[in-house]
């Protein structure tokens, strides 16, 4: 058995800090020790307590001034949209037609998909994201490309083939039957391999017929280990379109619910315009919301009311939503979430923001028994963060009086530059510089 130990400042969360006393919600060891054995966390605690328990042959790497934290979990993103990042000027429906759908058509070519998957996963790791819930394209092989690349890197990743059978270019449409056959084949082909998981992925209610949404619900019901991943209530024109397409549905959530797509394994990206009634029904169903602040700001979608969603008891996590979102960094998303909160008169606590980017993401993806924090027994997906990575960060964090201040400075001033190392299952997967 191979043991390795790292001495640094340690921080992780154990529970939602808005719903639990601080002592139960998070742990900070200013001088801590993380012990890793066979890809899992063996110990996480104060250096002074743990060091005497280590066998003499265990190497301890001392990382003064560094912060060890769990890897980030991105609850909503799109690997085929890396090339549409920073598209100027449009809101959701035009953006999809003018930028996103053309870019996704290139994924009919397997070599293009392989190259895009490799770039995307390396960019996740450079930014400290060790797990993600990922949209592929309508092409079945786009999932193979992503999963093969994730398997080679041993990442804990969840993804799925997009289902679309209307209101999209013909080259990006499948049918009820081909969508079912491809989804079933991918679940069978990839189940149990590495640390991968599948998500049934109808793009959104606008681009699937009733029959296709019903099929998606049937496939999800037949496979209790898969997630359901889609978009909901992001943009006002989109919501009006859904109302036209489903005139007898009470609201957007009800469209998904009537087809069996709103359950405890569902992750709904955005929910910007979801009201208290919808959020309450999401909590009752056990569905999660992915808050994607960079995307919501860039597409002008609106301001997600995090406090309201939390008050309704919904599991909320953070999504980078590449390529509507313009950064892979969940540190940056924590900062963007703070700014969205400020515009609604709600100041997001930095420890809550950190929870959203780690353990909450793992909860939304149903992998919190394996990752999301560094409790002993969990998979050792962790980061070495450098709070002095840039001159301004160094200057600001030198004056920080608490871990809250360090985390807040990292969220406002930090990004991939602050991620010095990323470890996957105890193995070094990225080292800066
Ligand atoms: N709604 C449907 N498809 C998409 C997408 O690709 N990105 C975003 N942000 N919203 C969507
Ligand atoms: Zn999206």
PDB file of C-alpha atoms in Angstrom, residues 167-371:
ATOM      1  CA  UNK A 167     -36.508  23.190 -33.591  1.00  0.00           C
ATOM      2  CA  UNK A 168     -32.855  22.539 -34.404  1.00  0.00           C
ATOM      3  CA  UNK A 169     -30.887  22.038 -37.657  1.00  0.00           C
ATOM      4  CA  UNK A 170     -31.614  18.678 -39.291  1.00  0.00           C
ATOM      5  CA  UNK A 171     -27.959  17.714 -38.895  1.00  0.00           C
ATOM      6  CA  UNK A 172     -28.361  17.954 -35.111  1.00  0.00           C
ATOM      7  CA  UNK A 173     -31.669  16.102 -34.803  1.00  0.00           C
ATOM      8  CA  UNK A 174     -32.181  12.502 -33.841  1.00  0.00           C
ATOM      9  CA  UNK A 175     -35.562  10.757 -33.539  1.00  0.00           C
ATOM     10  CA  UNK A 176     -37.410   9.156 -30.675  1.00  0.00           C
ATOM     11  CA  UNK A 177     -36.177   5.721 -31.699  1.00  0.00           C
ATOM     12  CA  UNK A 178     -32.573   6.592 -32.608  1.00  0.00           C
ATOM     13  CA  UNK A 179     -32.303   8.702 -29.457  1.00  0.00           C
ATOM     14  CA  UNK A 180     -33.514   5.756 -27.386  1.00  0.00           C
ATOM     15  CA  UNK A 181     -31.250   3.231 -29.117  1.00  0.00           C
ATOM     16  CA  UNK A 182     -28.135   5.444 -28.863  1.00  0.00           C
ATOM     17  CA  UNK A 183     -28.782   6.348 -25.229  1.00  0.00           C
ATOM     18  CA  UNK A 184     -29.393   2.708 -24.249  1.00  0.00           C
ATOM     19  CA  UNK A 185     -26.279   1.596 -26.135  1.00  0.00           C
ATOM     20  CA  UNK A 186     -24.112   4.236 -24.435  1.00  0.00           C
ATOM     21  CA  UNK A 187     -25.410   3.313 -20.972  1.00  0.00           C
ATOM     22  CA  UNK A 188     -24.647  -0.363 -21.666  1.00  0.00           C
ATOM     23  CA  UNK A 189     -21.231   0.353 -23.190  1.00  0.00           C
ATOM     24  CA  UNK A 190     -19.964   2.640 -20.436  1.00  0.00           C
ATOM     25  CA  UNK A 191     -21.644   1.358 -17.255  1.00  0.00           C
ATOM     26  CA  UNK A 192     -19.093   0.450 -14.592  1.00  0.00           C
ATOM     27  CA  UNK A 193     -16.068   1.708 -16.512  1.00  0.00           C
ATOM     28  CA  UNK A 194     -13.584   3.844 -14.571  1.00  0.00           C
ATOM     29  CA  UNK A 195     -15.254   6.615 -12.645  1.00  0.00           C
ATOM     30  CA  UNK A 196     -17.796   7.506 -15.328  1.00  0.00           C
ATOM     31  CA  UNK A 197     -21.542   8.014 -15.100  1.00  0.00           C
ATOM     32  CA  UNK A 198     -24.296   8.597 -17.636  1.00  0.00           C
ATOM     33  CA  UNK A 199     -26.923  11.348 -17.804  1.00  0.00           C
ATOM     34  CA  UNK A 200     -30.013  11.156 -20.029  1.00  0.00           C
ATOM     35  CA  UNK A 201     -29.715  14.556 -21.739  1.00  0.00           C
ATOM     36  CA  UNK A 202     -32.743  16.097 -23.484  1.00  0.00           C
ATOM     37  CA  UNK A 203     -31.372  19.549 -24.423  1.00  0.00           C
ATOM     38  CA  UNK A 204     -34.491  21.459 -23.249  1.00  0.00           C
ATOM     39  CA  UNK A 205     -38.238  21.362 -23.747  1.00  0.00           C
ATOM     40  CA  UNK A 206     -37.990  23.559 -26.872  1.00  0.00           C
ATOM     41  CA  UNK A 207     -36.007  20.983 -28.878  1.00  0.00           C
ATOM     42  CA  UNK A 208     -37.774  17.724 -27.951  1.00  0.00           C
ATOM     43  CA  UNK A 209     -41.257  16.545 -28.902  1.00  0.00           C
ATOM     44  CA  UNK A 210     -43.597  15.113 -26.293  1.00  0.00           C
ATOM     45  CA  UNK A 211     -42.733  11.662 -27.611  1.00  0.00           C
ATOM     46  CA  UNK A 212     -39.009  12.225 -27.163  1.00  0.00           C
ATOM     47  CA  UNK A 213     -39.388  13.617 -23.655  1.00  0.00           C
ATOM     48  CA  UNK A 214     -41.558  10.600 -22.785  1.00  0.00           C
ATOM     49  CA  UNK A 215     -38.845   8.287 -24.159  1.00  0.00           C
ATOM     50  CA  UNK A 216     -36.188  10.104 -22.097  1.00  0.00           C
ATOM     51  CA  UNK A 217     -38.295   9.594 -18.970  1.00  0.00           C
ATOM     52  CA  UNK A 218     -38.726   5.893 -19.776  1.00  0.00           C
ATOM     53  CA  UNK A 219     -34.996   5.366 -20.284  1.00  0.00           C
ATOM     54  CA  UNK A 220     -34.195   7.215 -17.050  1.00  0.00           C
ATOM     55  CA  UNK A 221     -36.735   5.100 -15.159  1.00  0.00           C
ATOM     56  CA  UNK A 222     -35.273   1.894 -16.569  1.00  0.00           C
ATOM     57  CA  UNK A 223     -31.770   2.798 -15.329  1.00  0.00           C
ATOM     58  CA  UNK A 224     -31.800   3.990 -11.725  1.00  0.00           C
ATOM     59  CA  UNK A 225     -28.056   4.709 -11.827  1.00  0.00           C
ATOM     60  CA  UNK A 226     -28.285   7.439 -14.481  1.00  0.00           C
ATOM     61  CA  UNK A 227     -28.936  11.147 -14.014  1.00  0.00           C
ATOM     62  CA  UNK A 228     -31.262  13.406 -15.993  1.00  0.00           C
ATOM     63  CA  UNK A 229     -29.573  16.601 -17.236  1.00  0.00           C
ATOM     64  CA  UNK A 230     -31.341  19.453 -18.995  1.00  0.00           C
ATOM     65  CA  UNK A 231     -31.957  23.224 -19.017  1.00  0.00           C
ATOM     66  CA  UNK A 232     -34.906  25.029 -17.444  1.00  0.00           C
ATOM     67  CA  UNK A 233     -36.215  28.596 -17.018  1.00  0.00           C
ATOM     68  CA  UNK A 234     -33.085  30.353 -18.206  1.00  0.00           C
ATOM     69  CA  UNK A 235     -34.380  33.128 -20.451  1.00  0.00           C
ATOM     70  CA  UNK A 236     -37.747  34.907 -20.836  1.00  0.00           C
ATOM     71  CA  UNK A 237     -38.076  34.285 -24.607  1.00  0.00           C
ATOM     72  CA  UNK A 238     -37.257  30.616 -24.028  1.00  0.00           C
ATOM     73  CA  UNK A 239     -39.931  30.379 -21.341  1.00  0.00           C
ATOM     74  CA  UNK A 240     -42.504  32.014 -23.657  1.00  0.00           C
ATOM     75  CA  UNK A 241     -41.589  29.460 -26.353  1.00  0.00           C
ATOM     76  CA  UNK A 242     -42.102  26.589 -23.914  1.00  0.00           C
ATOM     77  CA  UNK A 243     -45.496  28.046 -23.010  1.00  0.00           C
ATOM     78  CA  UNK A 244     -46.431  28.049 -26.735  1.00  0.00           C
ATOM     79  CA  UNK A 245     -45.211  24.494 -27.252  1.00  0.00           C
ATOM     80  CA  UNK A 246     -46.838  23.085 -24.098  1.00  0.00           C
ATOM     81  CA  UNK A 247     -49.933  25.287 -23.634  1.00  0.00           C
ATOM     82  CA  UNK A 248     -51.583  22.966 -21.144  1.00  0.00           C
ATOM     83  CA  UNK A 249     -48.585  22.697 -18.807  1.00  0.00           C
ATOM     84  CA  UNK A 250     -48.806  24.698 -15.583  1.00  0.00           C
ATOM     85  CA  UNK A 251     -45.193  25.846 -15.946  1.00  0.00           C
ATOM     86  CA  UNK A 252     -41.786  24.767 -17.296  1.00  0.00           C
ATOM     87  CA  UNK A 253     -41.078  22.304 -14.476  1.00  0.00           C
ATOM     88  CA  UNK A 254     -44.414  20.595 -15.103  1.00  0.00           C
ATOM     89  CA  UNK A 255     -43.360  19.863 -18.700  1.00  0.00           C
ATOM     90  CA  UNK A 256     -40.467  17.793 -17.381  1.00  0.00           C
ATOM     91  CA  UNK A 257     -42.427  16.347 -14.455  1.00  0.00           C
ATOM     92  CA  UNK A 258     -45.210  14.973 -16.655  1.00  0.00           C
ATOM     93  CA  UNK A 259     -42.647  12.929 -18.590  1.00  0.00           C
ATOM     94  CA  UNK A 260     -40.900  11.552 -15.496  1.00  0.00           C
ATOM     95  CA  UNK A 261     -37.923  13.886 -15.895  1.00  0.00           C
ATOM     96  CA  UNK A 262     -38.185  15.775 -12.594  1.00  0.00           C
ATOM     97  CA  UNK A 263     -36.934  13.398  -9.928  1.00  0.00           C
ATOM     98  CA  UNK A 264     -34.132  13.024  -7.390  1.00  0.00           C
ATOM     99  CA  UNK A 265     -31.582  12.386 -10.152  1.00  0.00           C
ATOM    100  CA  UNK A 266     -32.448  15.469 -12.196  1.00  0.00           C
ATOM    101  CA  UNK A 267     -30.148  18.462 -12.586  1.00  0.00           C
ATOM    102  CA  UNK A 268     -31.782  21.534 -14.105  1.00  0.00           C
ATOM    103  CA  UNK A 269     -29.351  24.127 -15.410  1.00  0.00           C
ATOM    104  CA  UNK A 270     -30.199  27.787 -14.676  1.00  0.00           C
ATOM    105  CA  UNK A 271     -33.684  28.018 -13.045  1.00  0.00           C
ATOM    106  CA  UNK A 272     -33.135  31.792 -13.176  1.00  0.00           C
ATOM    107  CA  UNK A 273     -36.840  32.546 -13.460  1.00  0.00           C
ATOM    108  CA  UNK A 274     -38.137  29.678 -11.310  1.00  0.00           C
ATOM    109  CA  UNK A 275     -40.549  31.044  -8.699  1.00  0.00           C
ATOM    110  CA  UNK A 276     -41.048  29.881  -5.137  1.00  0.00           C
ATOM    111  CA  UNK A 277     -43.707  27.372  -6.180  1.00  0.00           C
ATOM    112  CA  UNK A 278     -41.399  25.751  -8.739  1.00  0.00           C
ATOM    113  CA  UNK A 279     -38.447  25.748  -6.340  1.00  0.00           C
ATOM    114  CA  UNK A 280     -40.592  24.129  -3.655  1.00  0.00           C
ATOM    115  CA  UNK A 281     -41.708  21.404  -6.079  1.00  0.00           C
ATOM    116  CA  UNK A 282     -38.065  20.874  -7.083  1.00  0.00           C
ATOM    117  CA  UNK A 283     -37.180  20.338  -3.427  1.00  0.00           C
ATOM    118  CA  UNK A 284     -40.085  17.917  -3.010  1.00  0.00           C
ATOM    119  CA  UNK A 285     -38.915  16.019  -6.091  1.00  0.00           C
ATOM    120  CA  UNK A 286     -35.283  16.059  -4.903  1.00  0.00           C
ATOM    121  CA  UNK A 287     -34.111  17.748  -8.125  1.00  0.00           C
ATOM    122  CA  UNK A 288     -31.047  20.019  -8.135  1.00  0.00           C
ATOM    123  CA  UNK A 289     -30.418  23.404  -9.747  1.00  0.00           C
ATOM    124  CA  UNK A 290     -27.112  24.342 -11.408  1.00  0.00           C
ATOM    125  CA  UNK A 291     -26.463  28.062 -10.922  1.00  0.00           C
ATOM    126  CA  UNK A 292     -24.316  29.314 -13.819  1.00  0.00           C
ATOM    127  CA  UNK A 293     -23.556  32.962 -13.040  1.00  0.00           C
ATOM    128  CA  UNK A 294     -21.051  33.685 -15.810  1.00  0.00           C
ATOM    129  CA  UNK A 295     -23.455  32.321 -18.422  1.00  0.00           C
ATOM    130  CA  UNK A 296     -26.450  34.152 -16.940  1.00  0.00           C
ATOM    131  CA  UNK A 297     -24.569  37.462 -17.039  1.00  0.00           C
ATOM    132  CA  UNK A 298     -23.086  37.051 -20.525  1.00  0.00           C
ATOM    133  CA  UNK A 299     -26.356  35.919 -22.147  1.00  0.00           C
ATOM    134  CA  UNK A 300     -28.277  38.534 -20.157  1.00  0.00           C
ATOM    135  CA  UNK A 301     -30.541  35.767 -18.838  1.00  0.00           C
ATOM    136  CA  UNK A 302     -31.184  37.256 -15.410  1.00  0.00           C
ATOM    137  CA  UNK A 303     -30.206  37.056 -11.755  1.00  0.00           C
ATOM    138  CA  UNK A 304     -30.579  33.692 -10.027  1.00  0.00           C
ATOM    139  CA  UNK A 305     -32.023  34.156  -6.524  1.00  0.00           C
ATOM    140  CA  UNK A 306     -29.750  31.869  -4.551  1.00  0.00           C
ATOM    141  CA  UNK A 307     -31.148  32.804  -1.146  1.00  0.00           C
ATOM    142  CA  UNK A 308     -34.678  32.036  -2.318  1.00  0.00           C
ATOM    143  CA  UNK A 309     -33.636  28.670  -3.768  1.00  0.00           C
ATOM    144  CA  UNK A 310     -31.830  27.790  -0.527  1.00  0.00           C
ATOM    145  CA  UNK A 311     -34.835  28.893   1.547  1.00  0.00           C
ATOM    146  CA  UNK A 312     -36.992  26.531  -0.537  1.00  0.00           C
ATOM    147  CA  UNK A 313     -34.538  23.721   0.286  1.00  0.00           C
ATOM    148  CA  UNK A 314     -33.340  23.076  -3.272  1.00  0.00           C
ATOM    149  CA  UNK A 315     -29.875  21.601  -3.751  1.00  0.00           C
ATOM    150  CA  UNK A 316     -27.971  24.301  -5.661  1.00  0.00           C
ATOM    151  CA  UNK A 317     -24.514  23.823  -7.153  1.00  0.00           C
ATOM    152  CA  UNK A 318     -22.318  25.895  -9.481  1.00  0.00           C
ATOM    153  CA  UNK A 319     -21.876  25.419 -13.215  1.00  0.00           C
ATOM    154  CA  UNK A 320     -19.355  27.038 -15.544  1.00  0.00           C
ATOM    155  CA  UNK A 321     -21.689  26.387 -18.508  1.00  0.00           C
ATOM    156  CA  UNK A 322     -18.987  26.602 -21.159  1.00  0.00           C
ATOM    157  CA  UNK A 323     -19.471  28.138 -23.768  1.00  0.00           C
ATOM    158  CA  UNK A 324     -22.222  30.555 -22.630  1.00  0.00           C
ATOM    159  CA  UNK A 325     -20.098  30.889 -19.508  1.00  0.00           C
ATOM    160  CA  UNK A 326     -16.678  32.285 -20.266  1.00  0.00           C
ATOM    161  CA  UNK A 327     -14.373  30.571 -17.790  1.00  0.00           C
ATOM    162  CA  UNK A 328     -13.611  27.020 -16.726  1.00  0.00           C
ATOM    163  CA  UNK A 329     -12.713  28.249 -13.244  1.00  0.00           C
ATOM    164  CA  UNK A 330     -15.107  27.491 -10.400  1.00  0.00           C
ATOM    165  CA  UNK A 331     -13.118  29.983  -8.312  1.00  0.00           C
ATOM    166  CA  UNK A 332     -14.220  32.545 -10.897  1.00  0.00           C
ATOM    167  CA  UNK A 333     -17.810  31.191 -10.717  1.00  0.00           C
ATOM    168  CA  UNK A 334     -17.758  31.710  -6.931  1.00  0.00           C
ATOM    169  CA  UNK A 335     -16.826  35.345  -7.587  1.00  0.00           C
ATOM    170  CA  UNK A 336     -19.477  35.746 -10.313  1.00  0.00           C
ATOM    171  CA  UNK A 337     -22.087  34.207  -7.994  1.00  0.00           C
ATOM    172  CA  UNK A 338     -21.141  36.781  -5.382  1.00  0.00           C
ATOM    173  CA  UNK A 339     -21.638  39.622  -7.895  1.00  0.00           C
ATOM    174  CA  UNK A 340     -25.027  38.252  -8.988  1.00  0.00           C
ATOM    175  CA  UNK A 341     -26.008  38.145  -5.318  1.00  0.00           C
ATOM    176  CA  UNK A 342     -24.903  41.741  -4.818  1.00  0.00           C
ATOM    177  CA  UNK A 343     -27.193  42.848  -7.655  1.00  0.00           C
ATOM    178  CA  UNK A 344     -30.097  41.283  -5.734  1.00  0.00           C
ATOM    179  CA  UNK A 345     -29.013  42.673  -2.380  1.00  0.00           C
ATOM    180  CA  UNK A 346     -27.727  39.272  -1.213  1.00  0.00           C
ATOM    181  CA  UNK A 347     -24.080  38.925  -0.181  1.00  0.00           C
ATOM    182  CA  UNK A 348     -22.917  35.320  -0.719  1.00  0.00           C
ATOM    183  CA  UNK A 349     -20.755  34.066   2.132  1.00  0.00           C
ATOM    184  CA  UNK A 350     -17.386  32.753   0.817  1.00  0.00           C
ATOM    185  CA  UNK A 351     -17.703  29.486   2.699  1.00  0.00           C
ATOM    186  CA  UNK A 352     -21.144  28.947   1.186  1.00  0.00           C
ATOM    187  CA  UNK A 353     -19.674  29.744  -2.243  1.00  0.00           C
ATOM    188  CA  UNK A 354     -16.918  27.172  -1.682  1.00  0.00           C
ATOM    189  CA  UNK A 355     -19.548  24.612  -0.620  1.00  0.00           C
ATOM    190  CA  UNK A 356     -21.500  25.288  -3.855  1.00  0.00           C
ATOM    191  CA  UNK A 357     -18.338  24.616  -5.896  1.00  0.00           C
ATOM    192  CA  UNK A 358     -17.434  21.353  -4.143  1.00  0.00           C
ATOM    193  CA  UNK A 359     -19.753  19.272  -1.932  1.00  0.00           C
ATOM    194  CA  UNK A 360     -23.011  20.708  -3.327  1.00  0.00           C
ATOM    195  CA  UNK A 361     -21.867  19.785  -6.836  1.00  0.00           C
ATOM    196  CA  UNK A 362     -21.103  16.272  -5.660  1.00  0.00           C
ATOM    197  CA  UNK A 363     -24.573  16.063  -4.091  1.00  0.00           C
ATOM    198  CA  UNK A 364     -26.247  17.257  -7.305  1.00  0.00           C
ATOM    199  CA  UNK A 365     -24.316  14.617  -9.279  1.00  0.00           C
ATOM    200  CA  UNK A 366     -25.038  11.913  -6.645  1.00  0.00           C
ATOM    201  CA  UNK A 367     -21.331  11.285  -6.138  1.00  0.00           C
ATOM    202  CA  UNK A 368     -21.032  12.819  -2.675  1.00  0.00           C
ATOM    203  CA  UNK A 369     -20.317   9.403  -1.165  1.00  0.00           C
ATOM    204  CA  UNK A 370     -17.093   9.414  -3.229  1.00  0.00           C
ATOM    205  CA  UNK A 371     -15.928  13.035  -3.714  1.00  0.00           C
TER     206      UNK A 371
END
